[in-house]
Amino acid sequence: MRPVRALVTSASHRRISQLISHRTPSLAQICITRPALPPTKRGTASDSTLAAESGNNHSSNAQDAIFSAAATNAHSNYKLRESQMDSGTPLSEYYKLIETGVLQGDDHQTQIIQKLQELHDKLVGYDPPKIPNPQTSNSILSRLFTREIQVPSSPPETAPKGLYLYGDVGTGKTMLMDLFYKTLPFSITRKRRVHFHAFMIDVHKRVHAAKIAMGFDGGDPILPVARDLANDACVLCFDEFQVTDIADAMILRRLLESLLNFGVVCVVTSNRHPNDLYKNGIQRSSFIPTIELLKSQFEVTDLDSGTDYRRIPRALSNVYYDPINEENHREISKIFESLTSSDPSDPPVQNRALNTWGRTLLVPESTSKIAKFRFDDLCGQPLSAADYLEVTKTFGTVFLLDVPKMGLSSKDRARRFITFIDACYESKTKLFVTSEVPIFKVFSDDDPSVSGSQPISDHMRSVMDDLERKGLSDQIVGSSSMFTGEEEVFAFARACSRLVQMGSREWAETAGQH
């Protein structure tokens, strides 16, 4: 998918070139050029042991063998270096994207890329500490004569600080994370990139398993979970860091603190500054230490530059159909049949079962890669983010039919729909929709009696004004008095923005490849 381009100036282009040229020669060479391929053809060796011995009575066969082995090793080393440099660095990859016209940059974003580059450089020489193994024996003798494993109480001195990147909708958070993760040094063999929703679901599963393993003796389940996560990845990247659940809030400080102490380097994106996390949450005072930890152990960086990287309108592909009528039903059925008939060995089946957290979700009609649901199948029943992540992980293309216009009486369904859209976006799912009204207006208060009885709050008006500055006017997305809390309003704005992007031709042509 070609990201929406920000305005570019010759000054910003020169700035990027200066940043490249001002780096050390070795890094500049790695970023831009490749070493010349060493010759594999035998020739005269000079100033070497091989040359000194060439006049002696050694057989030419032995000389050929020595030279051939040296040349083969040199060529293998070159191929290794070449493959390693294919991943590039954050700065070099950013430069390539601009050179090829895939991306247009600005000075602010270039400064952010420079921060990613600096962390990349530190990780090149980073040797993560060995993670202590837990004592697995339960025998009395083992516990008497085995010294307890020392758990680190602070991050290793050699560990670089992590990055906490925050910004509003359209500030390029996902693109920056993609670029950084793609270019991680080859020395970092243990790494993980995950959406924060999925990360916390995994954490809760591990905590539950740890409590069972500890049995009646009890203990702190967070420490073994952090140890296992640190064993899995010494560089951990997760998107959309947000805290809305008290269960998450209560374990995050111990979890993050333990991960950092084990030498894990974290890169986080969020829509909130750490000070604004878990606002108005239950027992928020207990979450304050987590905020202080983020501010002290991460470099907190604001991505907002006044430029929205999704602002320029793009031609919408034909993936959204309204209203709900026979004509659009026939059209969407043709598309589904066309896509599912391409592989005769994988025909559509009825009621495929997906299992999540002990629950079974039946998929009305699907192949192994394409699924079709009605709105009530997904959003009319009490499903969670875990269920939607499982759907989008399993199916690269999803058809969602009969999306109704939603008002105050259907707030729960609206929340689930927004969560589903977020899951589709994060999983790069190709989405086809039929809806009662244009998909961007399913939450809008077009009925004067509704808007009159539920006046739009000042905060909601502020968000709608912000959407209009981003090219998403109320004529496109409507306005809604359904969402009142700050997190709700942000989720609504984000869903509108993502629906626009997921309806673009670029998204339709590149999404759906799992």
Coordinates of C-alpha atoms in Angstrom, one line a residue:
M1 CA 0.0 0.0 0.0
R2 CA 1.3 3.4 -0.9
P3 CA 0.9 5.7 2.1
V4 CA -0.8 9.0 1.7
R5 CA 1.9 11.6 1.0
A6 CA 2.7 14.6 3.0
L7 CA 3.9 17.8 1.4
V8 CA 7.5 17.6 0.4
T9 CA 10.0 20.5 -0.1
S10 CA 13.4 20.7 -1.5
A11 CA 14.6 21.8 1.9
S12 CA 13.4 18.6 3.5
H13 CA 15.0 16.5 0.7
R14 CA 18.3 18.3 1.3
R15 CA 17.9 17.7 5.0
I16 CA 17.7 13.9 4.5
S17 CA 20.7 13.9 2.2
Q18 CA 22.7 15.9 4.8
L19 CA 21.7 13.4 7.5
I20 CA 23.0 10.5 5.3
S21 CA 26.2 12.2 4.4
H22 CA 27.1 13.4 7.9
R23 CA 27.1 9.9 9.3
T24 CA 30.3 7.9 9.7
P25 CA 31.8 6.7 6.5
S26 CA 31.1 3.0 7.4
L27 CA 27.5 3.6 8.1
A28 CA 27.0 5.8 5.1
Q29 CA 28.5 3.0 3.0
I30 CA 26.3 0.4 4.6
C31 CA 23.2 2.6 4.0
I32 CA 23.8 3.5 0.3
T33 CA 26.4 1.3 -1.3
R34 CA 27.4 -2.3 -1.5
P35 CA 31.0 -3.6 -1.5
A36 CA 32.4 -4.7 -4.8
L37 CA 32.2 -8.4 -5.4
P38 CA 35.6 -10.0 -4.8
P39 CA 37.0 -11.7 -7.9
T40 CA 36.7 -15.5 -8.0
K41 CA 39.0 -15.8 -11.0
R42 CA 42.6 -16.8 -10.1
G43 CA 45.3 -14.2 -10.8
T44 CA 48.7 -13.1 -9.5
A45 CA 48.9 -12.6 -5.7
S46 CA 51.2 -9.9 -4.5
D47 CA 52.3 -8.9 -0.9
S48 CA 50.9 -12.1 0.5
T49 CA 52.0 -15.4 1.9
L50 CA 50.5 -17.0 -1.1
A51 CA 52.7 -14.9 -3.4
A52 CA 55.8 -15.7 -1.4
E53 CA 55.2 -19.4 -1.6
S54 CA 54.3 -19.3 -5.3
G55 CA 58.0 -19.5 -6.3
N56 CA 58.7 -22.5 -4.1
N57 CA 58.3 -26.1 -5.2
H58 CA 54.6 -26.4 -4.2
S59 CA 52.4 -28.1 -6.7
S60 CA 50.1 -25.9 -8.8
N61 CA 47.2 -28.1 -7.6
A62 CA 47.8 -27.2 -4.0
Q63 CA 48.1 -23.5 -4.9
D64 CA 44.8 -23.8 -6.9
A65 CA 43.2 -25.5 -3.9
I66 CA 44.3 -22.8 -1.4
F67 CA 43.3 -20.0 -3.7
S68 CA 40.0 -21.6 -4.5
A69 CA 39.2 -22.1 -0.8
A70 CA 40.1 -18.4 -0.1
A71 CA 38.0 -17.2 -3.0
T72 CA 35.1 -19.3 -2.0
N73 CA 35.2 -18.1 1.6
A74 CA 35.5 -14.5 0.4
H75 CA 32.6 -14.9 -1.9
S76 CA 30.5 -16.5 0.8
N77 CA 31.4 -13.7 3.2
Y78 CA 30.4 -11.2 0.6
K79 CA 27.0 -12.9 0.0
L80 CA 26.4 -12.9 3.8
R81 CA 27.2 -9.1 4.0
E82 CA 25.0 -8.5 0.9
S83 CA 22.0 -10.3 2.4
Q84 CA 22.5 -8.5 5.7
M85 CA 22.5 -5.1 4.0
D86 CA 19.3 -5.9 2.1
S87 CA 17.4 -5.0 5.3
G88 CA 19.1 -1.6 5.4
T89 CA 18.7 0.9 8.3
P90 CA 15.8 3.1 9.2
L91 CA 17.4 6.1 7.6
S92 CA 18.5 4.4 4.4
E93 CA 15.1 2.8 3.9
Y94 CA 13.4 6.1 4.5
Y95 CA 15.7 7.7 2.0
K96 CA 14.9 4.9 -0.6
L97 CA 11.2 5.4 -0.1
I98 CA 11.6 9.1 -0.9
E99 CA 13.9 8.5 -3.8
T100 CA 11.5 6.0 -5.4
G101 CA 8.5 8.3 -4.9
V102 CA 6.7 5.8 -2.5
L103 CA 6.9 8.3 0.3
Q104 CA 7.2 12.1 0.6
G105 CA 8.8 13.3 3.8
D106 CA 9.0 16.4 6.0
D107 CA 11.6 17.7 8.4
H108 CA 9.7 16.6 11.5
Q109 CA 9.3 13.0 10.3
T110 CA 13.0 13.0 9.3
Q111 CA 13.9 13.9 12.9
I112 CA 11.8 10.9 14.1
I113 CA 13.5 8.6 11.7
Q114 CA 16.9 9.9 13.0
K115 CA 15.8 8.7 16.5
L116 CA 15.0 5.3 15.1
Q117 CA 18.4 5.3 13.4
E118 CA 20.2 6.1 16.7
L119 CA 18.4 3.3 18.5
H120 CA 19.2 1.0 15.5
D121 CA 22.9 1.9 15.8
K122 CA 22.9 1.1 19.6
L123 CA 21.3 -2.3 19.0
V124 CA 24.0 -3.2 16.5
G125 CA 26.5 -3.7 19.4
Y126 CA 23.9 -4.7 22.0
D127 CA 24.5 -8.1 23.6
P128 CA 21.4 -8.9 25.6
P129 CA 22.1 -10.5 29.0
K130 CA 21.4 -14.1 29.6
I131 CA 18.0 -14.7 31.1
P132 CA 18.2 -16.7 34.3
N133 CA 16.5 -20.0 34.2
P134 CA 13.9 -20.8 36.9
Q135 CA 14.5 -23.6 39.4
T136 CA 12.4 -26.5 38.0
S137 CA 13.1 -29.1 40.7
N138 CA 10.7 -29.4 43.6
S139 CA 12.7 -31.8 45.7
I140 CA 13.6 -30.8 49.3
L141 CA 17.3 -31.4 48.7
S142 CA 17.3 -29.2 45.6
R143 CA 15.6 -26.4 47.4
L144 CA 18.0 -26.7 50.4
F145 CA 21.3 -26.8 48.5
T146 CA 20.6 -24.7 45.4
R147 CA 21.1 -21.0 45.7
E148 CA 18.1 -18.9 44.6
I149 CA 18.5 -17.3 41.2
Q150 CA 19.3 -13.7 41.4
V151 CA 16.7 -11.6 39.5
P152 CA 18.0 -8.3 38.2
S153 CA 16.6 -5.3 40.0
S154 CA 17.5 -2.7 37.4
P155 CA 18.0 -2.6 33.6
P156 CA 21.5 -3.6 32.3
E157 CA 23.8 -0.6 31.9
T158 CA 24.4 -1.6 28.3
A159 CA 20.7 -1.7 27.4
P160 CA 19.6 1.3 25.3
K161 CA 16.5 3.2 26.3
G162 CA 13.3 2.3 24.5
L163 CA 11.2 4.7 22.4
Y164 CA 7.7 5.8 23.1
L165 CA 6.2 7.4 20.0
Y166 CA 2.8 9.0 20.4
G167 CA 0.6 11.0 18.1
D168 CA -3.0 11.4 16.8
V169 CA -4.7 9.6 13.9
G170 CA -2.7 9.9 10.7
T171 CA 0.8 10.7 12.2
G172 CA 2.5 7.7 10.6
K173 CA 2.9 5.5 13.7
T174 CA 2.4 2.2 11.9
M175 CA 4.7 3.2 9.0
L176 CA 7.5 4.1 11.4
M177 CA 7.1 0.9 13.3
D178 CA 7.1 -1.1 10.1
L179 CA 10.3 0.6 9.0
F180 CA 12.1 0.1 12.3
Y181 CA 11.1 -3.5 12.7
K182 CA 12.0 -4.4 9.1
T183 CA 15.5 -3.0 9.5
L184 CA 16.5 -4.4 12.9
P185 CA 20.1 -5.6 12.9
F186 CA 20.7 -9.2 12.0
S187 CA 22.4 -9.6 15.4
I188 CA 18.9 -9.2 17.0
T189 CA 17.6 -12.8 16.5
R190 CA 15.0 -12.6 19.2
K191 CA 12.4 -10.0 18.3
R192 CA 8.6 -9.6 18.3
R193 CA 6.2 -7.2 16.7
V194 CA 2.6 -7.3 18.1
H195 CA -0.5 -5.1 18.5
F196 CA -1.0 -4.1 22.1
H197 CA -4.4 -5.8 22.3
A198 CA -3.0 -9.1 21.2
F199 CA 0.0 -8.6 23.5
M200 CA -2.1 -8.2 26.6
I201 CA -4.3 -11.1 25.6
D202 CA -1.2 -13.2 25.4
V203 CA 0.1 -11.9 28.8
H204 CA -3.2 -12.7 30.6
K205 CA -3.1 -16.3 29.2
R206 CA 0.5 -16.7 30.4
V207 CA -0.4 -15.2 33.9
H208 CA -3.3 -17.7 34.1
A209 CA -1.0 -20.6 33.2
A210 CA 1.7 -19.4 35.7
K211 CA -0.9 -19.2 38.6
I212 CA -1.9 -22.8 37.8
A213 CA 1.7 -24.0 37.7
M214 CA 2.4 -22.3 41.1
G215 CA -0.5 -24.1 42.7
F216 CA -1.3 -23.6 46.4
D217 CA 2.1 -22.2 47.2
G218 CA 1.3 -19.1 45.2
G219 CA 3.8 -16.4 44.4
D220 CA 4.2 -13.6 41.9
P221 CA 3.1 -14.8 38.4
I222 CA 4.3 -11.7 36.6
L223 CA 8.0 -12.5 37.1
P224 CA 7.9 -15.9 35.2
V225 CA 5.8 -14.4 32.5
A226 CA 8.2 -11.5 32.0
R227 CA 11.1 -14.1 32.0
D228 CA 9.4 -16.1 29.2
L229 CA 8.6 -13.0 27.2
A230 CA 12.3 -11.9 27.5
N231 CA 13.4 -15.3 26.4
D232 CA 11.1 -14.9 23.3
A233 CA 12.3 -11.4 22.4
C234 CA 15.1 -9.0 23.4
V235 CA 13.5 -6.3 21.2
L236 CA 9.7 -5.9 21.7
C237 CA 7.7 -3.6 19.5
F238 CA 4.0 -3.1 20.0
D239 CA 1.5 -0.7 18.4
E240 CA -1.5 1.3 19.9
F241 CA -0.4 1.2 23.5
Q242 CA -3.5 2.1 25.5
V243 CA -4.9 1.3 28.9
T244 CA -8.6 1.1 29.4
D245 CA -8.9 -2.0 31.6
I246 CA -8.1 -2.1 35.3
A247 CA -6.8 -5.7 34.9
D248 CA -4.2 -4.4 32.4
A249 CA -3.4 -1.3 34.5
M250 CA -2.7 -3.4 37.7
I251 CA 0.0 -5.6 36.1
L252 CA 1.6 -3.3 33.6
R253 CA 4.1 -1.7 36.0
R254 CA 5.5 -5.0 37.3
L255 CA 5.5 -6.4 33.8
L256 CA 7.3 -3.5 32.1
E257 CA 9.7 -3.1 35.0
S258 CA 10.6 -6.8 34.8
L259 CA 11.0 -6.8 31.0
L260 CA 13.4 -3.8 31.2
N261 CA 15.4 -5.4 34.0
F262 CA 15.8 -8.5 31.9
G263 CA 17.3 -6.3 29.2
V264 CA 14.4 -6.1 26.8
V265 CA 14.4 -3.0 24.6
C266 CA 10.8 -1.8 23.8
V267 CA 9.5 0.4 21.1
V268 CA 5.9 1.6 21.6
T269 CA 3.4 3.6 19.6
S270 CA 0.4 5.2 21.2
N271 CA -2.2 7.9 20.7
R272 CA -1.5 9.3 24.1
H273 CA 1.4 10.9 26.0
P274 CA 2.1 8.7 29.1
N275 CA 0.6 11.4 31.4
D276 CA -2.7 10.9 29.6
L277 CA -2.9 7.1 29.8
Y278 CA -5.8 5.6 31.8
K279 CA -7.4 8.9 32.4
N280 CA -10.4 8.7 34.8
G281 CA -9.6 5.0 35.2
I282 CA -10.5 3.0 38.3
Q283 CA -7.8 3.3 40.9
R284 CA -5.7 5.4 38.6
S285 CA -3.4 6.4 41.5
S286 CA -2.1 2.8 41.3
F287 CA -1.1 3.3 37.7
I288 CA 1.0 6.5 38.3
P289 CA 4.2 4.4 38.9
T290 CA 3.7 2.9 35.4
I291 CA 3.5 6.4 33.9
E292 CA 6.7 7.4 35.7
L293 CA 8.4 4.3 34.5
L294 CA 7.6 5.1 30.9
K295 CA 8.8 8.6 31.2
S296 CA 12.1 7.6 32.9
Q297 CA 13.0 4.5 30.9
F298 CA 11.7 5.5 27.4
E299 CA 12.5 8.4 25.2
V300 CA 9.0 9.9 24.8
T301 CA 8.6 11.5 21.4
D302 CA 5.7 13.5 19.9
L303 CA 4.8 12.5 16.3
D304 CA 2.4 15.4 15.7
S305 CA 3.9 17.8 13.2
G306 CA 0.7 19.3 11.8
T307 CA 0.9 17.1 8.8
D308 CA -1.6 14.3 8.4
Y309 CA -0.2 11.5 6.2
R310 CA -3.7 10.3 5.3
R311 CA -5.1 13.7 4.3
I312 CA -4.8 13.6 0.5
P313 CA -8.0 11.9 -0.8
R314 CA -7.4 8.7 -2.7
A315 CA -9.8 7.1 -5.2
L316 CA -12.0 4.7 -3.3
S317 CA -12.1 1.2 -4.6
N318 CA -15.5 -0.5 -5.0
V319 CA -15.6 -2.3 -1.6
Y320 CA -18.4 -0.5 0.2
Y321 CA -22.0 -0.8 -1.0
D322 CA -25.1 1.0 0.2
P323 CA -28.0 1.0 0.7
I324 CA -29.0 -2.6 1.5
N325 CA -31.0 -3.7 -1.5
E326 CA -31.3 -6.5 -4.0
E327 CA -28.9 -4.9 -6.5
N328 CA -26.1 -4.5 -4.0
H329 CA -26.8 -8.0 -2.6
R330 CA -26.3 -9.5 -6.1
E331 CA -23.1 -7.5 -6.6
I332 CA -21.5 -8.5 -3.4
S333 CA -22.5 -12.1 -4.0
K334 CA -20.8 -12.0 -7.4
I335 CA -17.6 -10.8 -5.8
F336 CA -17.7 -13.5 -3.1
E337 CA -18.3 -16.2 -5.6
S338 CA -15.5 -14.9 -7.9
L339 CA -12.9 -14.8 -5.1
T340 CA -13.9 -18.2 -3.6
S341 CA -14.0 -20.1 -6.9
S342 CA -10.4 -19.4 -7.8
D343 CA -9.2 -22.5 -5.8
P344 CA -11.4 -25.6 -6.4
S345 CA -9.6 -27.5 -3.6
D346 CA -10.8 -24.9 -1.1
P347 CA -14.5 -24.5 -1.6
P348 CA -16.7 -22.5 0.8
V349 CA -18.1 -24.4 3.8
Q350 CA -20.9 -23.7 6.2
N351 CA -20.4 -23.0 9.9
R352 CA -16.6 -23.3 10.2
A353 CA -15.7 -23.2 13.9
L354 CA -13.2 -20.8 15.4
N355 CA -12.1 -21.3 19.0
T356 CA -11.0 -18.4 21.2
W357 CA -10.6 -18.5 24.9
G358 CA -12.8 -21.6 25.2
R359 CA -15.6 -20.1 23.1
T360 CA -16.6 -21.3 19.7
L361 CA -17.5 -18.7 16.9
L362 CA -19.3 -20.2 13.9
V363 CA -18.4 -18.6 10.6
P364 CA -21.6 -18.8 8.4
E365 CA -19.7 -19.2 5.1
S366 CA -16.0 -19.4 4.4
T367 CA -13.0 -20.9 2.7
S368 CA -9.7 -21.1 4.5
K369 CA -8.9 -17.5 3.5
I370 CA -12.2 -15.7 2.9
A371 CA -15.1 -15.4 5.3
K372 CA -18.6 -13.9 5.0
F373 CA -20.6 -12.7 8.0
R374 CA -23.7 -10.7 8.6
F375 CA -23.4 -7.8 11.0
D376 CA -25.3 -9.5 13.7
D377 CA -23.0 -12.5 13.5
L378 CA -20.0 -10.4 14.6
C379 CA -21.4 -7.4 16.4
G380 CA -24.8 -8.5 17.6
Q381 CA -23.4 -10.9 20.2
P382 CA -20.9 -10.3 23.1
L383 CA -17.6 -10.8 21.3
S384 CA -14.3 -9.3 22.4
A385 CA -11.1 -8.0 20.7
A386 CA -9.7 -11.5 21.0
D387 CA -12.5 -12.9 18.9
Y388 CA -12.0 -10.3 16.2
L389 CA -8.3 -10.7 16.2
E390 CA -8.8 -14.5 15.7
V391 CA -11.1 -13.8 12.7
T392 CA -8.7 -11.4 11.0
K393 CA -5.7 -13.6 11.7
T394 CA -7.5 -16.6 10.1
F395 CA -9.1 -14.8 7.1
G396 CA -7.3 -12.3 4.8
T397 CA -10.6 -11.2 3.3
V398 CA -13.8 -10.6 5.2
F399 CA -17.3 -9.8 3.8
L400 CA -19.5 -8.0 6.4
L401 CA -23.1 -7.7 5.2
D402 CA -26.1 -5.6 6.4
V403 CA -24.4 -3.1 8.6
P404 CA -27.2 -0.9 10.1
K405 CA -27.2 2.7 11.0
M406 CA -26.5 2.8 14.7
G407 CA -27.8 5.2 17.4
L408 CA -27.8 5.5 21.1
S409 CA -29.9 2.4 21.5
S410 CA -27.2 0.3 19.8
K411 CA -24.1 1.6 21.5
D412 CA -22.7 -1.8 22.4
R413 CA -22.9 -3.0 18.8
A414 CA -21.2 0.3 17.7
R415 CA -18.3 -0.4 20.1
R416 CA -17.9 -3.9 18.8
F417 CA -18.0 -2.7 15.2
I418 CA -15.2 -0.2 16.0
T419 CA -13.1 -2.9 17.7
F420 CA -13.6 -5.1 14.6
I421 CA -12.5 -2.3 12.3
D422 CA -9.4 -1.9 14.4
A423 CA -8.6 -5.6 14.2
C424 CA -9.1 -5.5 10.4
Y425 CA -6.8 -2.5 10.0
E426 CA -4.0 -4.0 12.2
S427 CA -4.2 -7.4 10.3
K428 CA -4.2 -5.7 6.9
T429 CA -7.6 -7.4 6.1
K430 CA -9.4 -6.8 2.9
L431 CA -12.9 -5.7 3.8
F432 CA -16.1 -5.7 1.7
V433 CA -19.2 -4.2 3.3
T434 CA -22.9 -3.6 2.6
S435 CA -24.5 -1.0 4.8
E436 CA -27.8 0.8 5.3
V437 CA -26.1 4.2 4.8
P438 CA -22.7 5.1 3.5
I439 CA -20.3 3.3 5.8
F440 CA -18.7 6.5 7.1
K441 CA -22.2 7.6 8.4
V442 CA -23.3 4.5 10.3
F443 CA -22.8 6.4 13.6
S444 CA -24.1 9.8 12.4
D445 CA -27.0 11.7 13.9
D446 CA -28.8 12.7 10.8
D447 CA -32.2 12.6 12.5
P448 CA -32.9 16.1 13.9
S449 CA -35.0 14.7 16.7
V450 CA -32.0 12.5 17.9
S451 CA -29.5 15.3 17.7
G452 CA -31.9 17.7 19.3
S453 CA -32.5 15.4 22.3
Q454 CA -28.9 14.5 22.7
P455 CA -26.9 17.6 22.0
I456 CA -23.3 17.1 20.7
S457 CA -20.8 17.8 23.3
D458 CA -18.0 20.5 22.9
H459 CA -15.5 17.7 22.9
M460 CA -17.3 15.9 20.1
R461 CA -17.5 19.1 18.1
S462 CA -13.7 19.5 18.6
V463 CA -13.0 16.1 17.3
M464 CA -15.3 16.6 14.3
D465 CA -13.4 19.9 13.6
D466 CA -10.1 18.0 13.8
L467 CA -11.5 15.3 11.3
E468 CA -12.5 18.1 8.9
R469 CA -8.9 19.5 9.0
K470 CA -7.8 16.0 8.1
G471 CA -10.0 15.9 5.0
L472 CA -12.8 13.9 6.7
S473 CA -15.6 16.5 6.9
D474 CA -18.9 15.9 8.7
Q475 CA -20.5 15.5 5.2
I476 CA -18.3 12.4 4.8
V477 CA -18.5 10.8 8.3
G478 CA -21.5 12.6 9.8
S479 CA -21.4 13.5 13.5
S480 CA -22.4 11.4 16.5
S481 CA -23.6 12.1 20.0
M482 CA -23.3 8.4 20.8
F483 CA -19.7 8.7 21.9
T484 CA -19.0 11.0 24.9
G485 CA -15.9 9.8 26.8
E486 CA -12.5 10.9 25.6
E487 CA -11.4 7.3 24.7
E488 CA -14.7 6.7 22.9
V489 CA -14.5 9.8 20.8
F490 CA -10.9 9.0 19.8
A491 CA -11.9 5.4 18.9
F492 CA -14.7 6.8 16.7
A493 CA -12.4 9.3 15.0
R494 CA -9.8 6.6 14.4
A495 CA -12.5 4.2 13.0
C496 CA -13.7 6.8 10.5
S497 CA -10.1 7.5 9.4
R498 CA -9.3 3.8 9.0
L499 CA -12.5 3.1 7.1
V500 CA -11.5 5.8 4.6
Q501 CA -8.1 4.3 4.2
M502 CA -9.4 0.7 4.0
G503 CA -11.7 1.8 1.2
S504 CA -8.8 3.1 -0.9
R505 CA -7.7 1.4 -4.1
E506 CA -4.2 1.0 -2.7
W507 CA -5.5 -0.9 0.3
A508 CA -7.8 -3.1 -1.8
E509 CA -4.9 -4.0 -4.0
T510 CA -2.3 -4.8 -1.3
A511 CA -4.4 -6.1 1.7
G512 CA -5.5 -9.6 2.4
Q513 CA -2.1 -11.3 2.0
H514 CA -1.6 -13.2 5.3

